[in-house]
């Protein structure tokens, strides 16, 4: 596996889920795979779970880890071609990328959407330059449009906690005070469509996700109808994806607090489990009583980020060509 951005990159989901459970039983069984290998983790944005879980997963596999925070301690990087670099950016990404690639065996990158230029964001301009110019396998720790490590962890969590063979899973929009990217809902939708679940997406009008992610999922604008009979509620805010009106891309079209997930909302469900990727704004996305209830899965869900990252890194390591170690192939 040279790149990891979408669910298709992982192959059989059942095989990947089985591998996740195998790794959970013994997280250090494959340390030889990562011996003398280096993971370079590059952050264009802040991170807590992604940074800690991916670094821990790499260490479980015996890897060396280098962490680069582009916004603290590195030259400011220009990302666009054809510009005259007479501003505050000292180095172009096209020179920085091959240099970074020379120091590692795998690159993991986290880069958010700018939310001003839909074409630039949805073309995945930054991460695709790493794929093209680094010469190394590239793993997405979140990009402008996808967050596959999160979605994989979400699926692992659902598989571990489902009480029926084919659960009803609802992705619901909730209000927020800031404009947020669509990466988490995009990937969650993509992965749920690939899994064996009854998947529903609920949001106000104007928040329609890109068709290539929402696929054939049922879209329900009435949140109560969406919640009825649900086994899992996944709450997440996202800004306008600009599908029907590109001029509204990245905008906040609604702050309707009636979409906040509270105890009444959860009473409409089939005693559903509550999920969120974290960090979460309490009182906006979800109320205290719901996120602190026995049905809240936000902590085990976050813990599974280590497992999803380890499955992915293990598979990338397994795809690397054999390298001489101590003179012996």
Short mmCIF file of N, CA, C and O in Angstrom, two decimals, residues 30-32 48-49 59 69 74 76 79 92 110 118 128 136 139 151 157 161 188 211 214 253 258 314-315:
data_model
loop_
_atom_site.label_atom_id
_atom_site.label_comp_id
_atom_site.label_asym_id
_atom_site.label_seq_id
_atom_site.Cartn_x
_atom_site.Cartn_y
_atom_site.Cartn_z
N UNK A 30 4.73 -6.91 15.85
CA UNK A 30 5.34 -6.66 14.54
C UNK A 30 6.45 -5.62 14.61
O UNK A 30 6.69 -4.88 13.66
N UNK A 31 7.15 -5.57 15.73
CA UNK A 31 8.19 -4.55 15.90
C UNK A 31 9.34 -4.70 14.90
O UNK A 31 9.98 -3.70 14.56
N UNK A 32 9.59 -5.91 14.43
CA UNK A 32 10.67 -6.09 13.45
C UNK A 32 10.37 -5.36 12.14
O UNK A 32 11.29 -4.95 11.44
N UNK A 48 -4.17 16.64 18.49
CA UNK A 48 -3.97 15.96 19.76
C UNK A 48 -4.04 14.45 19.53
O UNK A 48 -3.02 13.76 19.60
N UNK A 49 -5.25 13.92 19.23
CA UNK A 49 -5.41 12.48 19.03
C UNK A 49 -4.59 11.96 17.85
O UNK A 49 -3.94 10.91 17.94
N UNK A 59 5.58 3.67 17.05
CA UNK A 59 6.47 3.15 18.07
C UNK A 59 6.16 1.69 18.38
O UNK A 59 7.06 0.87 18.61
N UNK A 69 6.26 20.24 13.00
CA UNK A 69 5.15 21.20 13.03
C UNK A 69 5.55 22.36 12.13
O UNK A 69 6.41 23.16 12.46
N UNK A 74 9.75 25.81 11.76
CA UNK A 74 10.14 25.53 10.37
C UNK A 74 9.95 26.79 9.54
O UNK A 74 9.23 27.72 9.93
N UNK A 76 8.37 29.10 6.82
CA UNK A 76 7.03 29.17 6.26
C UNK A 76 7.08 28.69 4.81
O UNK A 76 7.95 29.11 4.04
N UNK A 79 2.90 27.11 -1.02
CA UNK A 79 2.27 25.89 -1.55
C UNK A 79 1.80 26.03 -3.00
O UNK A 79 1.48 25.04 -3.63
N UNK A 92 9.75 26.97 -0.80
CA UNK A 92 8.64 26.41 -1.54
C UNK A 92 8.50 24.94 -1.20
O UNK A 92 9.49 24.22 -1.00
N UNK A 110 -0.76 15.97 7.76
CA UNK A 110 -2.04 16.54 8.21
C UNK A 110 -2.14 17.96 7.69
O UNK A 110 -1.31 18.81 8.03
N UNK A 118 -12.73 26.20 -3.12
CA UNK A 118 -13.19 24.81 -3.16
C UNK A 118 -12.37 23.98 -4.14
O UNK A 118 -12.01 22.83 -3.86
N UNK A 128 -1.20 15.98 -2.60
CA UNK A 128 -0.83 15.35 -3.87
C UNK A 128 0.59 15.73 -4.29
O UNK A 128 1.25 14.96 -5.00
N UNK A 136 8.18 8.76 -1.45
CA UNK A 136 7.89 7.87 -0.32
C UNK A 136 6.38 7.63 -0.19
O UNK A 136 5.58 8.46 -0.64
N UNK A 139 0.71 8.76 3.93
CA UNK A 139 -0.48 8.42 4.71
C UNK A 139 -1.17 9.71 5.13
O UNK A 139 -0.52 10.63 5.65
N UNK A 151 -12.05 7.69 10.30
CA UNK A 151 -13.18 6.89 9.84
C UNK A 151 -12.94 5.40 10.08
O UNK A 151 -13.87 4.66 10.42
N UNK A 157 -14.86 0.87 16.08
CA UNK A 157 -15.67 1.11 17.27
C UNK A 157 -17.09 0.61 17.08
O UNK A 157 -17.67 -0.02 17.98
N UNK A 161 -19.11 -2.47 19.19
CA UNK A 161 -20.22 -2.13 20.07
C UNK A 161 -21.60 -2.36 19.47
O UNK A 161 -22.61 -2.09 20.14
N UNK A 188 -16.30 9.67 6.96
CA UNK A 188 -17.26 8.82 7.67
C UNK A 188 -18.32 8.30 6.71
O UNK A 188 -18.66 7.10 6.72
N UNK A 211 -21.18 14.47 -3.67
CA UNK A 211 -21.74 13.17 -4.05
C UNK A 211 -20.72 12.03 -4.06
O UNK A 211 -21.09 10.88 -3.80
N UNK A 214 -20.89 11.07 -0.23
CA UNK A 214 -22.17 10.65 0.34
C UNK A 214 -22.74 9.46 -0.41
O UNK A 214 -23.50 8.65 0.15
N UNK A 253 -24.02 28.48 7.24
CA UNK A 253 -25.36 28.83 6.76
C UNK A 253 -26.39 28.77 7.87
O UNK A 253 -27.47 29.34 7.73
N UNK A 258 -31.41 23.79 17.56
CA UNK A 258 -32.31 22.63 17.68
C UNK A 258 -31.66 21.36 17.16
O UNK A 258 -32.16 20.26 17.39
N UNK A 314 1.41 -0.67 9.42
CA UNK A 314 1.88 -2.05 9.23
C UNK A 314 1.80 -2.45 7.77
O UNK A 314 2.74 -3.04 7.20
N UNK A 315 0.70 -2.13 7.14
CA UNK A 315 0.53 -2.51 5.73
C UNK A 315 1.47 -1.74 4.81
O UNK A 315 1.96 -2.30 3.83
#
